Coordinates of C-alpha atoms in Angstrom, one line a residue:
Chain A
L44 CA 1.8 9.1 -32.2
A45 CA -1.1 9.6 -29.9
P46 CA -0.2 8.7 -26.1
W47 CA -1.8 5.6 -24.5
I48 CA -3.3 5.7 -21.0
P49 CA -2.9 2.2 -19.3
V50 CA -5.4 1.2 -16.9
V51 CA -5.0 -1.2 -14.1
G52 CA -7.4 -2.9 -11.5
L53 CA -6.7 -5.6 -9.3
E54 CA -8.8 -8.5 -7.6
I55 CA -6.8 -9.6 -4.6
H56 CA -7.8 -13.1 -2.6
A57 CA -6.5 -13.1 0.6
Q58 CA -6.5 -16.4 2.9
I59 CA -8.3 -15.6 6.3
S60 CA -6.2 -16.6 9.1
S61 CA -8.4 -18.8 11.2
N62 CA -8.1 -22.1 12.7
S63 CA -10.9 -23.6 10.9
K64 CA -12.9 -23.0 7.3
L65 CA -15.4 -20.6 6.6
F66 CA -18.3 -23.1 6.5
S67 CA -17.0 -26.3 8.2
G68 CA -14.8 -27.1 11.0
S69 CA -12.0 -28.8 9.5
Q70 CA -8.3 -27.5 10.0
V71 CA -6.8 -24.6 8.0
Q72 CA -2.9 -25.6 7.2
F73 CA -0.4 -25.1 4.7
A74 CA 1.5 -28.4 3.6
A75 CA -0.6 -31.4 5.2
P76 CA -1.0 -34.7 3.9
P77 CA -3.3 -34.8 1.0
N78 CA -7.1 -34.8 1.6
S79 CA -6.4 -35.1 5.5
L80 CA -8.0 -31.6 6.4
V81 CA -11.1 -32.3 4.6
S82 CA -14.9 -32.8 6.2
F83 CA -17.7 -34.2 4.2
F84 CA -18.9 -31.0 3.6
D85 CA -15.7 -29.9 2.1
A86 CA -16.0 -33.0 -0.2
S87 CA -19.5 -31.8 -1.0
L88 CA -20.9 -35.3 0.0
P89 CA -24.8 -35.0 -0.1
G90 CA -26.7 -34.0 3.1
T91 CA -24.1 -31.7 4.4
L92 CA -24.6 -28.0 5.2
P93 CA -22.6 -24.8 5.6
V94 CA -22.0 -23.3 8.9
L95 CA -20.6 -19.8 9.3
N96 CA -17.2 -19.5 11.3
R97 CA -17.4 -16.2 13.5
R98 CA -13.8 -15.5 13.2
C99 CA -13.9 -15.3 9.2
V100 CA -16.7 -12.6 9.6
E101 CA -14.7 -10.8 12.4
A102 CA -11.6 -10.8 9.9
A103 CA -13.7 -9.2 6.9
V104 CA -15.0 -6.5 9.2
M105 CA -11.7 -5.5 10.6
T106 CA -10.5 -5.4 6.9
G107 CA -13.3 -3.6 5.7
L108 CA -13.0 -1.0 8.6
A109 CA -9.1 -0.6 7.8
L110 CA -9.6 0.2 4.5
N111 CA -12.2 2.7 5.2
C112 CA -15.3 0.8 3.8
S113 CA -18.8 1.0 4.6
I114 CA -19.6 -2.3 6.4
N115 CA -23.2 -3.7 5.3
K116 CA -25.3 -4.6 8.1
K117 CA -26.9 -7.2 6.1
S118 CA -25.0 -9.0 3.4
L119 CA -26.0 -12.2 1.3
F120 CA -24.5 -15.3 0.1
D121 CA -24.6 -16.5 -3.3
R122 CA -23.6 -19.6 -5.4
K123 CA -21.4 -19.1 -8.5
H124 CA -21.5 -22.2 -10.9
Y125 CA -18.8 -23.8 -12.8
F126 CA -17.2 -27.0 -13.4
Y127 CA -13.8 -28.0 -12.2
A128 CA -12.2 -31.0 -10.5
D129 CA -11.2 -29.1 -7.6
L130 CA -14.7 -27.8 -6.8
P131 CA -16.6 -30.8 -5.7
A132 CA -19.9 -28.8 -5.0
G133 CA -19.9 -27.2 -8.8
Y134 CA -20.3 -24.2 -7.3
Q135 CA -18.5 -21.8 -4.9
I136 CA -20.3 -19.9 -2.1
T137 CA -19.4 -16.1 -2.4
Q138 CA -21.2 -12.8 -1.9
Q139 CA -21.8 -11.4 -5.6
R140 CA -25.1 -9.4 -4.7
V141 CA -24.5 -7.7 -1.5
P142 CA -20.9 -8.2 0.0
I143 CA -19.9 -7.4 3.7
A144 CA -18.1 -4.1 2.9
V145 CA -18.1 -1.6 0.1
N146 CA -16.6 1.7 -1.0
G147 CA -13.5 2.0 0.9
S148 CA -9.9 3.4 -0.2
L149 CA -6.4 2.5 0.3
S150 CA -3.3 5.0 0.4
Y151 CA 0.0 3.8 -0.8
S152 CA 3.3 5.5 -1.2
L153 CA 5.9 5.1 -4.0
Y154 CA 9.2 6.9 -5.2
I155 CA 8.7 9.6 -7.6
D156 CA 11.4 8.6 -9.6
K157 CA 14.1 6.1 -10.1
K158 CA 16.5 8.1 -7.7
M159 CA 14.4 7.3 -4.9
S160 CA 14.8 10.6 -3.5
Q161 CA 11.0 11.6 -2.7
M162 CA 7.9 9.8 -2.2
V163 CA 4.5 10.4 -3.3
T164 CA 1.4 9.2 -1.8
K165 CA -1.6 7.8 -3.9
T166 CA -5.0 6.3 -3.4
V167 CA -7.0 3.4 -5.0
R168 CA -10.5 3.0 -4.3
I169 CA -11.7 -0.4 -2.8
K170 CA -15.0 -1.4 -4.7
Q171 CA -15.8 -4.3 -2.3
I172 CA -14.7 -6.9 0.0
Q173 CA -16.6 -10.1 0.0
L174 CA -16.4 -13.5 2.0
E175 CA -15.9 -16.4 -0.2
Q176 CA -14.6 -20.1 -0.3
D177 CA -11.2 -21.2 -1.6
S178 CA -11.1 -24.2 -4.2
G179 CA -8.9 -27.4 -3.9
K180 CA -5.5 -27.9 -5.6
S181 CA -5.3 -29.5 -8.7
L182 CA -1.7 -31.1 -9.4
H183 CA -1.4 -31.9 -13.0
D184 CA 0.3 -35.0 -14.3
D185 CA 0.6 -34.5 -17.8
T186 CA 2.8 -37.8 -18.5
R187 CA -0.1 -39.9 -17.3
C188 CA -2.7 -37.4 -18.6
Q189 CA -4.5 -36.9 -15.3
T190 CA -5.0 -34.3 -12.5
L191 CA -4.6 -35.2 -8.9
V192 CA -7.0 -33.4 -6.6
D193 CA -6.4 -32.3 -2.9
L194 CA -9.1 -30.9 -1.2
N195 CA -7.4 -29.7 1.8
R196 CA -7.5 -26.0 0.7
A197 CA -11.2 -26.4 -0.4
G198 CA -13.6 -24.4 1.7
V199 CA -10.7 -22.2 3.4
G200 CA -11.9 -18.7 3.9
L201 CA -11.0 -16.0 1.7
M202 CA -11.3 -12.1 1.7
E203 CA -11.5 -10.9 -1.9
V204 CA -10.6 -7.2 -2.3
V205 CA -11.7 -5.6 -5.6
M206 CA -9.7 -2.6 -6.3
E207 CA -11.1 0.0 -8.8
P208 CA -8.9 0.6 -12.2
D209 CA -7.3 3.5 -10.5
M210 CA -3.8 2.3 -11.3
C211 CA -1.6 3.0 -14.1
C212 CA 1.2 0.8 -14.1
G213 CA 3.4 -2.3 -12.4
E214 CA 4.8 -0.1 -10.1
E215 CA 1.6 1.2 -8.6
A216 CA -0.2 -1.9 -8.6
A217 CA 3.0 -3.5 -6.8
A218 CA 2.9 -0.6 -4.2
A219 CA -0.9 -0.9 -3.6
V220 CA -0.5 -4.7 -3.0
R221 CA 2.5 -4.2 -0.7
E222 CA 0.6 -1.9 1.4
L223 CA -2.3 -4.2 1.6
Q224 CA -0.4 -7.0 2.6
L225 CA 1.3 -4.9 5.5
I226 CA -2.2 -3.9 6.8
L227 CA -3.3 -7.3 6.6
Q228 CA -0.5 -8.6 8.7
T229 CA -0.9 -5.8 11.1
L230 CA -4.6 -6.7 11.5
G231 CA -3.8 -10.7 11.7
S232 CA -7.1 -11.1 9.5
S233 CA -4.3 -12.7 7.1
Q234 CA -0.8 -13.4 7.1
A235 CA -0.8 -12.8 3.5
V236 CA 2.4 -14.7 2.4
M237 CA 2.1 -14.8 -1.4
A238 CA 4.8 -17.3 -1.8
E239 CA 2.3 -20.0 0.3
G240 CA -0.8 -18.6 -1.5
Q241 CA -2.4 -16.9 1.1
L242 CA -2.4 -13.7 -1.3
R243 CA -3.3 -14.1 -4.8
V244 CA -3.5 -11.4 -7.3
D245 CA -5.4 -11.0 -10.8
A246 CA -4.6 -7.9 -12.7
N247 CA -7.1 -6.5 -15.3
V248 CA -5.4 -4.1 -17.6
S249 CA -6.3 -2.3 -20.7
V250 CA -5.0 0.9 -22.7
H251 CA -7.0 3.7 -24.6
H252 CA -6.1 7.1 -25.9
P253 CA -7.1 10.3 -23.9
G254 CA -10.6 11.3 -24.2
E255 CA -11.7 7.9 -25.7
P256 CA -13.6 5.4 -23.9
Y257 CA -11.6 2.6 -21.9
G258 CA -10.0 -0.3 -24.1
V259 CA -10.9 -4.1 -24.0
R260 CA -9.5 -5.5 -20.7
T261 CA -7.5 -8.8 -20.5
E262 CA -7.2 -10.6 -17.0
V263 CA -3.7 -11.8 -16.0
K264 CA -3.6 -14.7 -13.6
N265 CA -0.8 -16.9 -11.7
I266 CA 1.3 -14.0 -10.5
N267 CA 3.4 -15.4 -7.7
S268 CA 5.1 -12.5 -6.3
I269 CA 4.8 -8.6 -6.0
R270 CA 7.9 -8.3 -8.1
F271 CA 6.4 -10.6 -10.8
L272 CA 2.9 -8.3 -10.5
A273 CA 4.7 -5.2 -11.5
K274 CA 6.5 -7.2 -14.2
A275 CA 3.2 -8.9 -15.7
V276 CA 1.4 -5.6 -15.5
D277 CA 4.1 -3.7 -17.4
Y278 CA 4.4 -6.6 -19.7
E279 CA 0.7 -6.8 -20.5
I280 CA 0.5 -2.8 -21.2
Q281 CA 3.4 -3.1 -23.4
R282 CA 1.9 -6.0 -25.3
Q283 CA -1.6 -4.3 -25.9
I284 CA 0.0 -1.1 -27.0
E285 CA 2.1 -3.0 -29.6
E286 CA -0.9 -5.0 -30.8
L287 CA -2.9 -1.9 -31.2
E288 CA -0.3 0.1 -33.0
N289 CA -0.1 -2.6 -35.5
G290 CA -3.4 -2.5 -36.2
G291 CA -4.5 -5.7 -33.9
T292 CA -7.3 -6.2 -31.6
I293 CA -7.4 -7.0 -27.8
L294 CA -9.5 -10.0 -27.1
N295 CA -11.1 -9.9 -23.7
E296 CA -9.6 -13.1 -22.4
T297 CA -7.6 -14.4 -19.5
R298 CA -3.9 -14.8 -19.4
A299 CA -1.3 -16.3 -17.6
F300 CA 1.8 -15.0 -16.7
D301 CA 4.9 -17.0 -17.4
S302 CA 7.7 -16.0 -14.8
K303 CA 10.7 -17.7 -16.7
L304 CA 9.8 -15.9 -20.1
G305 CA 8.4 -12.8 -18.6
C306 CA 5.5 -12.6 -20.7
T307 CA 1.7 -13.2 -20.6
V308 CA 0.2 -16.3 -22.6
P309 CA -3.3 -17.0 -23.3
M310 CA -4.8 -19.7 -20.5
R311 CA -6.5 -22.7 -21.9
D312 CA -9.6 -23.9 -20.3
K313 CA -10.8 -20.2 -20.1
E314 CA -12.0 -19.6 -23.5
G315 CA -15.1 -18.3 -24.3
K316 CA -17.2 -16.1 -21.7
Q317 CA -18.3 -18.0 -18.6
D318 CA -21.9 -17.9 -17.3
Y319 CA -21.9 -18.3 -13.6
R320 CA -25.7 -18.6 -13.1
F321 CA -25.3 -16.8 -9.9
M322 CA -28.5 -17.5 -7.4
P323 CA -28.8 -17.1 -3.7
E324 CA -27.3 -19.7 -1.3
P325 CA -30.5 -21.3 -0.1
N326 CA -29.0 -22.6 3.1
L327 CA -27.8 -19.3 4.7
P328 CA -30.0 -16.5 5.7
P329 CA -28.6 -12.8 5.7
L330 CA -25.7 -12.1 7.8
I331 CA -26.5 -9.6 10.2
L332 CA -23.8 -7.2 11.9
Y333 CA -24.7 -5.1 14.7
D334 CA -23.2 -1.7 15.9
A335 CA -23.3 0.0 19.8
K336 CA -26.7 1.4 18.6
S337 CA -28.3 -1.5 17.0
L338 CA -27.1 -4.2 19.8
P339 CA -30.1 -6.3 20.4
A340 CA -30.5 -6.6 24.4
N341 CA -31.5 -10.0 24.7
M342 CA -29.4 -12.3 22.4
N343 CA -26.7 -14.6 23.0
H344 CA -23.7 -12.4 22.7
Q345 CA -21.6 -15.3 20.9
Q346 CA -24.0 -14.8 18.1
V347 CA -23.6 -11.1 17.9
I348 CA -20.7 -9.4 15.8
N349 CA -20.4 -5.7 16.9
I350 CA -18.9 -3.4 14.2
D351 CA -17.9 -0.8 17.1
W352 CA -16.5 -3.1 19.3
I353 CA -14.1 -4.4 16.7
H354 CA -13.4 -0.9 15.3
E355 CA -12.2 0.3 19.0
R356 CA -9.8 -2.8 19.0
L357 CA -8.1 -2.1 15.7
P358 CA -4.2 -1.7 16.1
D359 CA -2.3 0.9 14.6
L360 CA -2.2 0.7 10.7
P361 CA 1.1 0.8 8.9
S362 CA 0.6 4.4 7.9
V363 CA 0.1 5.6 11.6
K364 CA 3.1 3.5 12.8
R365 CA 5.3 5.2 10.0
E366 CA 3.8 8.8 11.0
K367 CA 5.0 7.9 14.5
L368 CA 8.4 6.8 13.5
V369 CA 8.9 10.4 11.8
E370 CA 7.2 12.2 14.9
Q371 CA 9.0 10.4 17.6
Y372 CA 12.7 10.2 16.0
G373 CA 12.6 13.1 13.6
I374 CA 13.4 10.6 10.5
L375 CA 12.1 11.6 7.0
P376 CA 9.1 9.7 5.7
E377 CA 11.3 7.9 3.2
H378 CA 13.2 6.5 5.9
S379 CA 10.0 5.5 7.9
F380 CA 8.7 4.1 4.6
T381 CA 11.7 1.7 4.2
L382 CA 11.8 1.0 7.9
S383 CA 8.2 -0.7 7.9
N384 CA 8.8 -2.3 4.5
E385 CA 11.2 -4.6 5.9
D386 CA 9.9 -7.2 8.3
G387 CA 11.5 -6.4 11.9
L388 CA 13.6 -3.5 10.7
A389 CA 11.4 -1.0 12.6
E390 CA 12.0 -2.9 15.6
F391 CA 15.7 -3.4 15.2
F392 CA 16.0 0.7 14.6
E393 CA 14.1 1.4 17.6
S394 CA 16.2 -1.3 19.9
V395 CA 19.3 0.5 18.9
V396 CA 18.3 3.8 19.4
K397 CA 17.2 2.9 23.1
Q398 CA 20.6 1.3 23.7
T399 CA 22.6 4.1 22.2
Q400 CA 23.3 7.9 22.9
M401 CA 23.5 8.5 19.1
K402 CA 20.7 10.6 18.2
P403 CA 18.1 8.8 15.9
K404 CA 18.7 10.9 13.0
K405 CA 22.5 9.5 12.9
V406 CA 21.5 5.9 13.6
I407 CA 18.9 5.7 10.7
G408 CA 22.0 6.0 8.4
W409 CA 23.7 3.1 10.0
I410 CA 20.5 1.0 9.8
L411 CA 19.3 2.0 6.2
N412 CA 22.9 2.2 4.4
D413 CA 24.9 -0.2 6.5
L414 CA 22.8 -3.0 7.9
L415 CA 20.0 -3.1 5.3
S416 CA 22.3 -3.3 2.3
Y417 CA 24.5 -6.0 3.9
L418 CA 21.1 -8.1 4.7
K419 CA 20.2 -7.5 1.0
Q420 CA 23.6 -8.5 -0.2
H421 CA 23.3 -11.6 1.5
S422 CA 19.6 -12.1 1.1
L423 CA 19.0 -12.3 4.8
T424 CA 16.1 -11.1 7.0
V425 CA 16.4 -8.7 9.9
K426 CA 15.7 -11.9 12.1
E427 CA 18.8 -13.6 10.6
S428 CA 21.2 -10.6 11.0
P429 CA 24.4 -11.6 12.4
V430 CA 24.7 -8.4 13.9
S431 CA 22.3 -8.0 16.8
S432 CA 20.7 -4.4 17.9
F433 CA 23.0 -4.6 21.1
L434 CA 26.3 -5.0 19.0
L435 CA 25.4 -2.3 16.6
A436 CA 24.3 -0.1 19.7
D437 CA 27.8 -0.9 21.4
L438 CA 29.6 0.1 18.1
L439 CA 27.8 3.4 17.8
N440 CA 28.3 4.5 21.5
L441 CA 32.3 4.1 20.7
L442 CA 31.6 6.2 17.5
E443 CA 29.6 8.8 19.6
K444 CA 32.2 9.0 22.4
K445 CA 34.9 9.6 19.7
E446 CA 36.9 6.5 20.8
I447 CA 36.9 5.7 17.1
S448 CA 36.6 7.3 13.8
S449 CA 33.4 6.8 11.4
T450 CA 36.1 5.3 8.9
A451 CA 37.1 2.7 11.8
A452 CA 33.7 2.1 12.9
K453 CA 32.6 1.0 9.2
Q454 CA 35.7 -1.5 9.5
V455 CA 34.3 -2.8 12.9
F456 CA 31.2 -3.3 11.4
V457 CA 32.4 -5.5 8.6
E458 CA 34.2 -7.4 11.1
L459 CA 31.1 -7.8 13.2
W460 CA 29.4 -9.0 10.3
K461 CA 31.4 -12.3 10.2
G462 CA 29.2 -13.2 13.5
E463 CA 32.4 -14.4 15.4
G464 CA 31.2 -13.5 18.6
K465 CA 33.6 -10.7 19.2
T466 CA 32.4 -7.4 20.5
P467 CA 33.1 -3.9 19.0
L468 CA 35.7 -3.2 21.7
E469 CA 37.6 -6.5 21.3
I470 CA 37.7 -5.9 17.6
V471 CA 39.1 -2.1 18.0
K472 CA 41.8 -3.5 20.5
E473 CA 42.8 -6.2 18.0
Q474 CA 42.8 -4.0 14.9
K475 CA 44.3 -0.9 16.9
L476 CA 41.8 1.1 15.8
E477 CA 41.6 3.2 18.8
L478 CA 41.4 7.2 18.3
L479 CA 44.5 8.7 19.9
Q480 CA 43.5 11.4 22.2
D481 CA 46.9 11.8 24.4
Q482 CA 48.5 14.9 23.3
K483 CA 52.0 13.8 23.9
E484 CA 51.6 10.4 22.2
L485 CA 50.3 12.3 19.0
E486 CA 53.4 14.7 19.1
Q487 CA 55.7 11.8 19.3
I488 CA 54.2 10.2 16.2
C489 CA 54.1 13.6 14.4
Q490 CA 57.9 14.1 15.3
A491 CA 58.7 10.6 14.0
V492 CA 57.1 11.4 10.7
I493 CA 58.7 14.5 10.2
D494 CA 62.0 12.9 11.1
G495 CA 61.6 10.0 9.0
Q496 CA 61.0 12.5 5.9
E497 CA 64.2 14.6 6.6
N498 CA 66.1 11.3 6.3
E499 CA 65.0 10.8 2.6
Chain B
Q29 CA -42.9 -18.5 -27.8
N30 CA -40.2 -21.1 -28.3
V31 CA -36.8 -21.3 -26.6
S32 CA -34.2 -20.8 -29.3
V33 CA -31.7 -23.8 -30.2
E34 CA -28.8 -21.4 -29.2
V35 CA -30.3 -21.1 -25.8
L36 CA -31.0 -25.1 -25.5
D37 CA -27.4 -25.6 -26.5
H38 CA -26.1 -23.0 -24.1
L39 CA -28.0 -24.6 -21.4
E40 CA -26.8 -28.1 -22.4
H41 CA -23.2 -26.7 -22.1
L42 CA -23.9 -25.1 -18.7
A43 CA -25.7 -27.7 -16.8
L44 CA -24.5 -30.7 -18.7
V45 CA -28.2 -31.7 -19.2
D46 CA -29.4 -33.6 -22.1
F47 CA -32.9 -32.4 -23.5
R48 CA -33.1 -35.9 -25.6
D49 CA -35.9 -35.2 -27.5
S50 CA -38.8 -33.0 -28.3
E51 CA -40.7 -34.1 -25.2
G52 CA -37.8 -32.8 -23.4
V53 CA -37.8 -29.6 -24.6
E54 CA -41.7 -29.4 -24.4
R55 CA -41.2 -30.0 -20.8
L56 CA -39.0 -26.9 -20.6
Q57 CA -41.1 -24.8 -22.4
K58 CA -43.9 -25.8 -20.4
A59 CA -41.8 -25.2 -17.2
I60 CA -40.8 -21.5 -18.3
Q61 CA -44.8 -20.8 -19.2
F62 CA -45.7 -21.9 -15.8
A63 CA -42.8 -19.5 -13.9
D64 CA -43.8 -16.5 -16.5
Q65 CA -47.1 -16.2 -14.6
L66 CA -44.9 -14.5 -11.9
H67 CA -44.8 -11.5 -14.3
E68 CA -48.5 -11.0 -13.7
V69 CA -47.9 -9.6 -10.2
N70 CA -46.9 -6.0 -9.9
T71 CA -44.0 -6.2 -7.8
D72 CA -42.9 -2.4 -8.2
G73 CA -41.2 -1.2 -5.1
V74 CA -41.2 -4.5 -3.5
E75 CA -37.6 -5.7 -2.0
P76 CA -37.4 -9.3 -3.5
M77 CA -37.4 -12.4 -1.0
D78 CA -35.0 -15.1 -1.4
S79 CA -36.5 -17.4 1.1
V80 CA -39.2 -17.5 3.7
L81 CA -36.4 -18.4 6.3
E82 CA -34.7 -14.8 5.7
D83 CA -35.7 -13.6 8.9
R84 CA -34.2 -16.5 10.8
C85 CA -30.7 -16.0 12.8
L86 CA -27.6 -17.0 10.7
Y87 CA -25.9 -19.2 13.4
L88 CA -22.1 -18.5 13.9
R89 CA -19.9 -21.0 14.8
E90 CA -16.8 -20.8 17.0
D91 CA -13.5 -21.2 15.1
D92 CA -12.7 -24.7 16.5
V93 CA -11.1 -27.5 14.5
T94 CA -13.9 -30.2 14.9
E95 CA -13.5 -32.2 11.6
G96 CA -11.4 -33.6 8.9
N97 CA -8.7 -36.6 9.4
C98 CA -10.8 -38.7 7.4
T99 CA -8.9 -39.4 4.4
K100 CA -9.5 -43.1 4.0
E101 CA -13.4 -42.9 4.4
L102 CA -13.4 -39.8 1.9
L103 CA -11.3 -41.8 -0.8
E104 CA -13.6 -44.8 -0.5
N105 CA -16.0 -43.3 -3.0
A106 CA -13.0 -42.3 -5.4
R107 CA -13.2 -44.4 -8.5
E108 CA -9.4 -43.8 -9.0
K109 CA -7.0 -42.6 -6.6
V110 CA -3.2 -42.2 -6.7
E111 CA -1.5 -42.3 -3.1
E112 CA -4.2 -40.1 -1.2
Y113 CA -5.4 -37.7 -4.2
F114 CA -8.6 -38.1 -6.1
V115 CA -7.6 -38.6 -9.6
A116 CA -9.5 -36.5 -12.5
P117 CA -9.2 -36.0 -16.4
P118 CA -6.4 -33.4 -17.1
G119 CA -8.8 -30.6 -17.8
N120 CA -12.2 -30.0 -18.3
I121 CA -13.6 -32.1 -21.2
P122 CA -15.7 -29.5 -23.2
L123 CA -19.1 -30.6 -24.6
P124 CA -18.6 -31.1 -28.4
K125 CA -19.9 -28.5 -30.4
L126 CA -23.7 -28.7 -31.4
E127 CA -22.7 -29.6 -35.0
E128 CA -20.6 -32.7 -33.4
R129 CA -22.9 -33.6 -30.9
D130 CA -25.2 -36.7 -31.3
T131 CA -28.2 -34.7 -30.2
F132 CA -31.8 -34.3 -31.3
L133 CA -31.3 -30.4 -31.1
Q134 CA -29.4 -30.8 -34.3
G135 CA -32.4 -31.6 -36.3
S136 CA -34.1 -28.2 -35.2

């Protein structure tokens, strides 16, 4: 049986973190009373016009720069037409012809095998990043055969990041999205919380034999977490392989991931190829961006966006932060990866290192093997940890000064986890875990044991 | 040169227009012929223009909340509402296929 090569591409929509919407002054907020964050423009009432939000443009430029893209100094807005109840205008304003950023790349790491022993770095090309409007939300009321529409989300700014089909499986797709999420959160351009719909991923999946042209691809939507992304992609790859091996064909269709059943199913309302009738947005002239060289002399600087100015102020990206941790503390890249993957864990680690004499290379073991595994077992975040960095550092100091053995230290850690407010020293005293250093005392104990043996 | 029935049907689906009778279709054909005159101009090597306003400055707004909070006003336009939601049919109601529609195009 000839081998199959799976091909995975991703389209990611990230909600821009801003106070107001992309083209109107209504507020951006999750969970507000229905239709309370809607302006006349968002409701598509006649006579209203789009006015571009500066912050949204800056967010897109930052993201483009962080992903090594070329920023288009002139980009254009277009209308993409389709009918749906949560799209009151009947079209979405997007950037189809000339988007704001193109031709970038994203590097991500993943474990080479299940044993999680070594990491390998891969790259996925970024085709483009475009600014576009989000749609409203539809709540389907099947009992009364109707849809309830809330336009609070209509018009919120989105960055669509298009990744080329350089990935081959669910694990790679998940790792790439995780890294993108960390970058967006570091930049602050999007909070990228998937559970709140701030980061939505659609996967394009196909399979083919080596040397043959790419197979027909399907689009998979309704993926609500990074874990489900990996599952959905892997399921779809398997489904396509089985279908083709049984002599069937793959339809160029849109499928939804059913997380309960763990499979993909065809989506209704998406049958047949859509014709979006793209046209230039007549109400918006081209978006012009500047750099240090092209900066116009006599323009109101509030109306000017300087790419170089934004570039200079980019924060350290996750990959740089990880390298710095390895350099500064002598830990392994794998450790650094785990530290930065867990919200707040790197800060916790650094805080403990500051407060203890124990070497960072030893501290990392406690952070990753003890603290992290306890947190995972109890489904807690670093912020919710009953053991603070102060308490852990205290414990590690006792160990470092050889006042307790490492076995005893583990016991104290279990006790600390109960969060009863006792210090490590108090626990050691309570449970009599001190290491005896006194020679005479040790001799007495050994003698007592020997005497005890002789009596038997 | 006539526009085919397939294209007319496709247009009716996409734009939800109804060409209604031969006069409507004839008007469409005339509009296309009129626009086709553009092809007589040689535009090799010329950058397409979207609008005569393309050199205007695109105004950038500050990221302040200045609108919204007018639920009541907006819902006044709704034929049907439930609490503060607009009500719509359960999904797009597709235009019936050509054979099933009561349209003049059937005769073509």
